């Protein structure tokens, strides 16, 4: 184990030899505190530990080195042998958020790094009495001579379990984490662990929790999408056994993300406020009592017993990854099928995560265009109509629906039919494809015949003078039933029903103007120097392309 006094020795040296650097570090670390009136400036013992660790391992001196690196390279105390080698080991430490995999009380524990996904066997004594497998801990580990150990002055055990599908978002949230970041978070967030330590006196009333959540909604403009009263209904009507029990938290996390402000700051303020509000709300499943009431009763029966409070972080950005890929594929000449596949995965990810985002109607409209390019007129029209139901102000969806009804998409749809049939015919000589691969769409013979009929009808009508646009052609009842059934089996339809259940108000002007991308009749993207399809007479690059 690291010898007592190893790190204080470095702090003492720099406090005496480099007072200006120390003052510069203190003014940087405690910048927010120094802005307060002198009588309100309070620095705890833990705050000092965060500052000392940050100064030694993360603060850059004027020479560009951290104090611990500079101390080892210059060796001002003329250390030798193993004593100096320890400081060399300390220069290669890792500060991160770690998942506790296994604990051997009084001996060691296995930790998995969030950023590197590497597992470390760490020698530790005190933390093994508090940490539990499945929880997370922040701190610094270092390989000292022949083993790993925690060298942080103030490690924090995070009181929640993290679901497997949310690690990507969690990793982004804590990217580049260091003691200064943890210190700032502890100042902005009322730590749940503090409630566990100080008991029922720290529980806030329902009125105070409601007011705090309303202020967070107003600050980050969430109140235009959903009210605190709606959130109360969500929480009180969902049970932990319900598949939507995570939705209130996940939906608000999705709505908190905006181009107008720092997402991390919004989440740091919003999530504790939501947690306090949820804990203060009476529940039918608890016999009309709130979780806070239950904890008070438990404290009376079990004095001094630590409360086991767990929160669930569920939001990820998997949907966004698929959405962006779909947008990229739409720019490719023959990317309609790939684009549609990515949009389908984006809707499924949103559904799995029980979340949303402020401009979800854009995903519907872009999926509609991909459906048109893939020859699916019925589904494309319904997606545009759904986008406009979600937000009637969305001008792009209204414009594309108008173009569809005017017949401007007819050649694109017909071309998509031909391409789809050609792909299917290449896969099998039998005319339809039944695949064992999960990544490929399985077409039954009935689906294949329906597509062939649609293609034949489209090609016939396109070659006939005065042909009706797709929007005016009536499907046979049987064919319409098949189209409707196929549409309702898609994840976007299931997701629409999910959004409808929670009644979020997306009826607002888009935060960012829509950028239009036009395609030729054959489905290929308009080139930069071609005339713009809007008919304004300018080149595409000088008109709607920008």
PDB file of N, CA and C in Angstrom, residues 123-184:
ATOM      1  N   UNK A 123      -6.520  -3.017  -4.572  1.00  0.00           N
ATOM      2  CA  UNK A 123      -6.393  -3.213  -3.132  1.00  0.00           C
ATOM      3  C   UNK A 123      -6.995  -2.015  -2.414  1.00  0.00           C
ATOM      4  N   UNK A 124      -7.911  -2.268  -1.492  1.00  0.00           N
ATOM      5  CA  UNK A 124      -8.598  -1.183  -0.783  1.00  0.00           C
ATOM      6  C   UNK A 124      -9.139  -1.735   0.522  1.00  0.00           C
ATOM      7  N   UNK A 125      -9.277  -0.857   1.512  1.00  0.00           N
ATOM      8  CA  UNK A 125      -9.789  -1.304   2.805  1.00  0.00           C
ATOM      9  C   UNK A 125     -11.117  -0.624   3.136  1.00  0.00           C
ATOM     10  N   UNK A 126     -11.117   0.695   3.339  1.00  0.00           N
ATOM     11  CA  UNK A 126     -12.308   1.407   3.810  1.00  0.00           C
ATOM     12  C   UNK A 126     -13.479   1.293   2.846  1.00  0.00           C
ATOM     13  N   UNK A 127     -13.234   1.514   1.546  1.00  0.00           N
ATOM     14  CA  UNK A 127     -14.322   1.544   0.568  1.00  0.00           C
ATOM     15  C   UNK A 127     -15.025   0.201   0.438  1.00  0.00           C
ATOM     16  N   UNK A 128     -14.356  -0.884   0.786  1.00  0.00           N
ATOM     17  CA  UNK A 128     -14.984  -2.206   0.645  1.00  0.00           C
ATOM     18  C   UNK A 128     -16.134  -2.410   1.624  1.00  0.00           C
ATOM     19  N   UNK A 129     -16.195  -1.588   2.686  1.00  0.00           N
ATOM     20  CA  UNK A 129     -17.287  -1.702   3.650  1.00  0.00           C
ATOM     21  C   UNK A 129     -18.536  -0.937   3.180  1.00  0.00           C
ATOM     22  N   UNK A 130     -18.391  -0.089   2.159  1.00  0.00           N
ATOM     23  CA  UNK A 130     -19.517   0.726   1.687  1.00  0.00           C
ATOM     24  C   UNK A 130     -19.967   0.343   0.282  1.00  0.00           C
ATOM     25  N   UNK A 131     -19.036  -0.016  -0.580  1.00  0.00           N
ATOM     26  CA  UNK A 131     -19.367  -0.301  -1.982  1.00  0.00           C
ATOM     27  C   UNK A 131     -20.088  -1.639  -2.110  1.00  0.00           C
ATOM     28  N   UNK A 132     -21.018  -1.692  -3.052  1.00  0.00           N
ATOM     29  CA  UNK A 132     -21.750  -2.922  -3.351  1.00  0.00           C
ATOM     30  C   UNK A 132     -21.624  -3.240  -4.830  1.00  0.00           C
ATOM     31  N   UNK A 133     -21.586  -4.516  -5.208  1.00  0.00           N
ATOM     32  CA  UNK A 133     -21.542  -4.861  -6.630  1.00  0.00           C
ATOM     33  C   UNK A 133     -22.740  -4.258  -7.370  1.00  0.00           C
ATOM     34  N   UNK A 134     -22.461  -3.670  -8.547  1.00  0.00           N
ATOM     35  CA  UNK A 134     -23.509  -3.046  -9.339  1.00  0.00           C
ATOM     36  C   UNK A 134     -23.580  -1.549  -9.181  1.00  0.00           C
ATOM     37  N   UNK A 135     -22.959  -0.998  -8.112  1.00  0.00           N
ATOM     38  CA  UNK A 135     -22.927   0.457  -7.942  1.00  0.00           C
ATOM     39  C   UNK A 135     -21.693   1.017  -8.644  1.00  0.00           C
ATOM     40  N   UNK A 136     -21.558   2.337  -8.593  1.00  0.00           N
ATOM     41  CA  UNK A 136     -20.460   3.011  -9.283  1.00  0.00           C
ATOM     42  C   UNK A 136     -19.697   3.890  -8.308  1.00  0.00           C
ATOM     43  N   UNK A 137     -18.418   4.072  -8.564  1.00  0.00           N
ATOM     44  CA  UNK A 137     -17.582   4.869  -7.685  1.00  0.00           C
ATOM     45  C   UNK A 137     -16.674   5.758  -8.531  1.00  0.00           C
ATOM     46  N   UNK A 138     -16.495   7.007  -8.101  1.00  0.00           N
ATOM     47  CA  UNK A 138     -15.546   7.906  -8.765  1.00  0.00           C
ATOM     48  C   UNK A 138     -14.258   7.924  -7.953  1.00  0.00           C
ATOM     49  N   UNK A 139     -13.143   8.006  -8.628  1.00  0.00           N
ATOM     50  CA  UNK A 139     -11.878   8.061  -7.921  1.00  0.00           C
ATOM     51  C   UNK A 139     -10.694   7.856  -8.848  1.00  0.00           C
ATOM     52  N   UNK A 140      -9.523   7.870  -8.249  1.00  0.00           N
ATOM     53  CA  UNK A 140      -8.280   7.715  -9.007  1.00  0.00           C
ATOM     54  C   UNK A 140      -7.581   6.437  -8.569  1.00  0.00           C
ATOM     55  N   UNK A 141      -7.219   5.610  -9.551  1.00  0.00           N
ATOM     56  CA  UNK A 141      -6.454   4.407  -9.234  1.00  0.00           C
ATOM     57  C   UNK A 141      -5.071   4.524  -9.875  1.00  0.00           C
ATOM     58  N   UNK A 142      -4.136   3.836  -9.279  1.00  0.00           N
ATOM     59  CA  UNK A 142      -2.756   3.896  -9.767  1.00  0.00           C
ATOM     60  C   UNK A 142      -2.080   2.543  -9.509  1.00  0.00           C
ATOM     61  N   UNK A 143      -1.238   2.151 -10.460  1.00  0.00           N
ATOM     62  CA  UNK A 143      -0.467   0.919 -10.289  1.00  0.00           C
ATOM     63  C   UNK A 143       0.794   1.259  -9.498  1.00  0.00           C
ATOM     64  N   UNK A 144       0.801   0.912  -8.217  1.00  0.00           N
ATOM     65  CA  UNK A 144       1.923   1.227  -7.331  1.00  0.00           C
ATOM     66  C   UNK A 144       2.738  -0.032  -7.096  1.00  0.00           C
ATOM     67  N   UNK A 145       3.911  -0.060  -7.660  1.00  0.00           N
ATOM     68  CA  UNK A 145       4.854  -1.171  -7.584  1.00  0.00           C
ATOM     69  C   UNK A 145       4.281  -2.461  -8.165  1.00  0.00           C
ATOM     70  N   UNK A 146       3.451  -3.226  -7.443  1.00  0.00           N
ATOM     71  CA  UNK A 146       2.992  -4.522  -7.954  1.00  0.00           C
ATOM     72  C   UNK A 146       1.479  -4.704  -7.863  1.00  0.00           C
ATOM     73  N   UNK A 147       0.726  -3.631  -7.636  1.00  0.00           N
ATOM     74  CA  UNK A 147      -0.723  -3.747  -7.500  1.00  0.00           C
ATOM     75  C   UNK A 147      -1.385  -2.393  -7.781  1.00  0.00           C
ATOM     76  N   UNK A 148      -2.698  -2.444  -8.057  1.00  0.00           N
ATOM     77  CA  UNK A 148      -3.490  -1.218  -8.200  1.00  0.00           C
ATOM     78  C   UNK A 148      -4.095  -0.847  -6.852  1.00  0.00           C
ATOM     79  N   UNK A 149      -4.193   0.455  -6.590  1.00  0.00           N
ATOM     80  CA  UNK A 149      -4.880   0.918  -5.399  1.00  0.00           C
ATOM     81  C   UNK A 149      -5.499   2.290  -5.637  1.00  0.00           C
ATOM     82  N   UNK A 150      -6.484   2.638  -4.817  1.00  0.00           N
ATOM     83  CA  UNK A 150      -7.144   3.947  -4.930  1.00  0.00           C
ATOM     84  C   UNK A 150      -6.289   4.986  -4.218  1.00  0.00           C
ATOM     85  N   UNK A 151      -5.958   6.059  -4.927  1.00  0.00           N
ATOM     86  CA  UNK A 151      -5.110   7.100  -4.341  1.00  0.00           C
ATOM     87  C   UNK A 151      -5.858   8.417  -4.212  1.00  0.00           C
ATOM     88  N   UNK A 152      -7.193   8.402  -4.388  1.00  0.00           N
ATOM     89  CA  UNK A 152      -7.990   9.615  -4.258  1.00  0.00           C
ATOM     90  C   UNK A 152      -8.182   9.983  -2.796  1.00  0.00           C
ATOM     91  N   UNK A 153      -8.191  11.287  -2.542  1.00  0.00           N
ATOM     92  CA  UNK A 153      -8.469  11.749  -1.182  1.00  0.00           C
ATOM     93  C   UNK A 153      -9.946  11.693  -0.860  1.00  0.00           C
ATOM     94  N   UNK A 154     -10.810  11.835  -1.897  1.00  0.00           N
ATOM     95  CA  UNK A 154     -12.262  11.838  -1.685  1.00  0.00           C
ATOM     96  C   UNK A 154     -12.937  11.078  -2.819  1.00  0.00           C
ATOM     97  N   UNK A 155     -13.156   9.801  -2.626  1.00  0.00           N
ATOM     98  CA  UNK A 155     -13.889   9.005  -3.604  1.00  0.00           C
ATOM     99  C   UNK A 155     -15.373   9.041  -3.256  1.00  0.00           C
ATOM    100  N   UNK A 156     -16.217   8.963  -4.287  1.00  0.00           N
ATOM    101  CA  UNK A 156     -17.664   9.009  -4.076  1.00  0.00           C
ATOM    102  C   UNK A 156     -18.278   7.717  -4.588  1.00  0.00           C
ATOM    103  N   UNK A 157     -19.129   7.108  -3.784  1.00  0.00           N
ATOM    104  CA  UNK A 157     -19.896   5.949  -4.226  1.00  0.00           C
ATOM    105  C   UNK A 157     -21.243   6.460  -4.716  1.00  0.00           C
ATOM    106  N   UNK A 158     -21.519   6.292  -5.994  1.00  0.00           N
ATOM    107  CA  UNK A 158     -22.743   6.812  -6.594  1.00  0.00           C
ATOM    108  C   UNK A 158     -23.908   5.887  -6.254  1.00  0.00           C
ATOM    109  N   UNK A 159     -24.988   6.439  -5.667  1.00  0.00           N
ATOM    110  CA  UNK A 159     -26.077   5.593  -5.140  1.00  0.00           C
ATOM    111  C   UNK A 159     -27.113   5.231  -6.187  1.00  0.00           C
ATOM    112  N   UNK A 160     -26.687   4.645  -7.300  1.00  0.00           N
ATOM    113  CA  UNK A 160     -27.670   4.174  -8.280  1.00  0.00           C
ATOM    114  C   UNK A 160     -27.099   3.021  -9.065  1.00  0.00           C
ATOM    115  N   UNK A 161     -28.036   2.272  -9.662  1.00  0.00           N
ATOM    116  CA  UNK A 161     -27.660   1.217 -10.590  1.00  0.00           C
ATOM    117  C   UNK A 161     -27.821   1.754 -11.993  1.00  0.00           C
ATOM    118  N   UNK A 162     -26.931   1.384 -12.870  1.00  0.00           N
ATOM    119  CA  UNK A 162     -26.952   1.881 -14.246  1.00  0.00           C
ATOM    120  C   UNK A 162     -27.345   0.754 -15.177  1.00  0.00           C
ATOM    121  N   UNK A 163     -28.405   0.974 -15.954  1.00  0.00           N
ATOM    122  CA  UNK A 163     -28.834  -0.066 -16.878  1.00  0.00           C
ATOM    123  C   UNK A 163     -27.842  -0.189 -18.026  1.00  0.00           C
ATOM    124  N   UNK A 164     -27.721  -1.399 -18.545  1.00  0.00           N
ATOM    125  CA  UNK A 164     -26.692  -1.695 -19.531  1.00  0.00           C
ATOM    126  C   UNK A 164     -26.818  -0.844 -20.789  1.00  0.00           C
ATOM    127  N   UNK A 165     -28.063  -0.535 -21.210  1.00  0.00           N
ATOM    128  CA  UNK A 165     -28.227   0.195 -22.466  1.00  0.00           C
ATOM    129  C   UNK A 165     -27.976   1.684 -22.335  1.00  0.00           C
ATOM    130  N   UNK A 166     -27.568   2.147 -21.142  1.00  0.00           N
ATOM    131  CA  UNK A 166     -27.381   3.585 -20.961  1.00  0.00           C
ATOM    132  C   UNK A 166     -25.925   3.985 -20.771  1.00  0.00           C
ATOM    133  N   UNK A 167     -25.008   3.039 -20.899  1.00  0.00           N
ATOM    134  CA  UNK A 167     -23.610   3.359 -20.621  1.00  0.00           C
ATOM    135  C   UNK A 167     -23.031   4.368 -21.604  1.00  0.00           C
ATOM    136  N   UNK A 168     -23.503   4.341 -22.860  1.00  0.00           N
ATOM    137  CA  UNK A 168     -22.963   5.271 -23.856  1.00  0.00           C
ATOM    138  C   UNK A 168     -23.236   6.719 -23.453  1.00  0.00           C
ATOM    139  N   UNK A 169     -24.462   6.994 -23.019  1.00  0.00           N
ATOM    140  CA  UNK A 169     -24.799   8.350 -22.579  1.00  0.00           C
ATOM    141  C   UNK A 169     -24.041   8.697 -21.300  1.00  0.00           C
ATOM    142  N   UNK A 170     -23.950   7.750 -20.378  1.00  0.00           N
ATOM    143  CA  UNK A 170     -23.238   7.972 -19.125  1.00  0.00           C
ATOM    144  C   UNK A 170     -21.763   8.269 -19.397  1.00  0.00           C
ATOM    145  N   UNK A 171     -21.201   7.546 -20.368  1.00  0.00           N
ATOM    146  CA  UNK A 171     -19.793   7.757 -20.719  1.00  0.00           C
ATOM    147  C   UNK A 171     -19.573   9.160 -21.281  1.00  0.00           C
ATOM    148  N   UNK A 172     -20.502   9.610 -22.115  1.00  0.00           N
ATOM    149  CA  UNK A 172     -20.397  10.957 -22.677  1.00  0.00           C
ATOM    150  C   UNK A 172     -20.561  12.014 -21.593  1.00  0.00           C
ATOM    151  N   UNK A 173     -21.468  11.766 -20.679  1.00  0.00           N
ATOM    152  CA  UNK A 173     -21.747  12.721 -19.610  1.00  0.00           C
ATOM    153  C   UNK A 173     -20.518  12.937 -18.724  1.00  0.00           C
ATOM    154  N   UNK A 174     -19.737  11.862 -18.494  1.00  0.00           N
ATOM    155  CA  UNK A 174     -18.578  11.952 -17.609  1.00  0.00           C
ATOM    156  C   UNK A 174     -17.251  11.916 -18.375  1.00  0.00           C
ATOM    157  N   UNK A 175     -17.289  12.284 -19.647  1.00  0.00           N
ATOM    158  CA  UNK A 175     -16.060  12.292 -20.433  1.00  0.00           C
ATOM    159  C   UNK A 175     -15.079  13.318 -19.855  1.00  0.00           C
ATOM    160  N   UNK A 176     -13.827  12.913 -19.678  1.00  0.00           N
ATOM    161  CA  UNK A 176     -12.812  13.828 -19.156  1.00  0.00           C
ATOM    162  C   UNK A 176     -13.014  14.182 -17.695  1.00  0.00           C
ATOM    163  N   UNK A 177     -13.656  13.302 -16.936  1.00  0.00           N
ATOM    164  CA  UNK A 177     -13.968  13.605 -15.536  1.00  0.00           C
ATOM    165  C   UNK A 177     -12.687  13.790 -14.729  1.00  0.00           C
ATOM    166  N   UNK A 178     -12.716  14.725 -13.777  1.00  0.00           N
ATOM    167  CA  UNK A 178     -11.603  14.970 -12.875  1.00  0.00           C
ATOM    168  C   UNK A 178     -12.162  15.483 -11.551  1.00  0.00           C
ATOM    169  N   UNK A 179     -11.348  15.642 -10.529  1.00  0.00           N
ATOM    170  CA  UNK A 179     -11.872  16.077  -9.226  1.00  0.00           C
ATOM    171  C   UNK A 179     -12.587  17.421  -9.269  1.00  0.00           C
ATOM    172  N   UNK A 180     -12.144  18.341 -10.133  1.00  0.00           N
ATOM    173  CA  UNK A 180     -12.801  19.647 -10.240  1.00  0.00           C
ATOM    174  C   UNK A 180     -14.231  19.492 -10.762  1.00  0.00           C
ATOM    175  N   UNK A 181     -14.426  18.606 -11.733  1.00  0.00           N
ATOM    176  CA  UNK A 181     -15.766  18.361 -12.269  1.00  0.00           C
ATOM    177  C   UNK A 181     -16.666  17.763 -11.183  1.00  0.00           C
ATOM    178  N   UNK A 182     -16.136  16.806 -10.419  1.00  0.00           N
ATOM    179  CA  UNK A 182     -16.924  16.191  -9.348  1.00  0.00           C
ATOM    180  C   UNK A 182     -17.266  17.224  -8.279  1.00  0.00           C
ATOM    181  N   UNK A 183     -16.322  18.103  -7.971  1.00  0.00           N
ATOM    182  CA  UNK A 183     -16.564  19.169  -6.990  1.00  0.00           C
ATOM    183  C   UNK A 183     -17.683  20.095  -7.465  1.00  0.00           C
ATOM    184  N   UNK A 184     -17.645  20.493  -8.733  1.00  0.00           N
ATOM    185  CA  UNK A 184     -18.684  21.383  -9.268  1.00  0.00           C
ATOM    186  C   UNK A 184     -20.050  20.703  -9.274  1.00  0.00           C
TER     187      UNK A 184
END
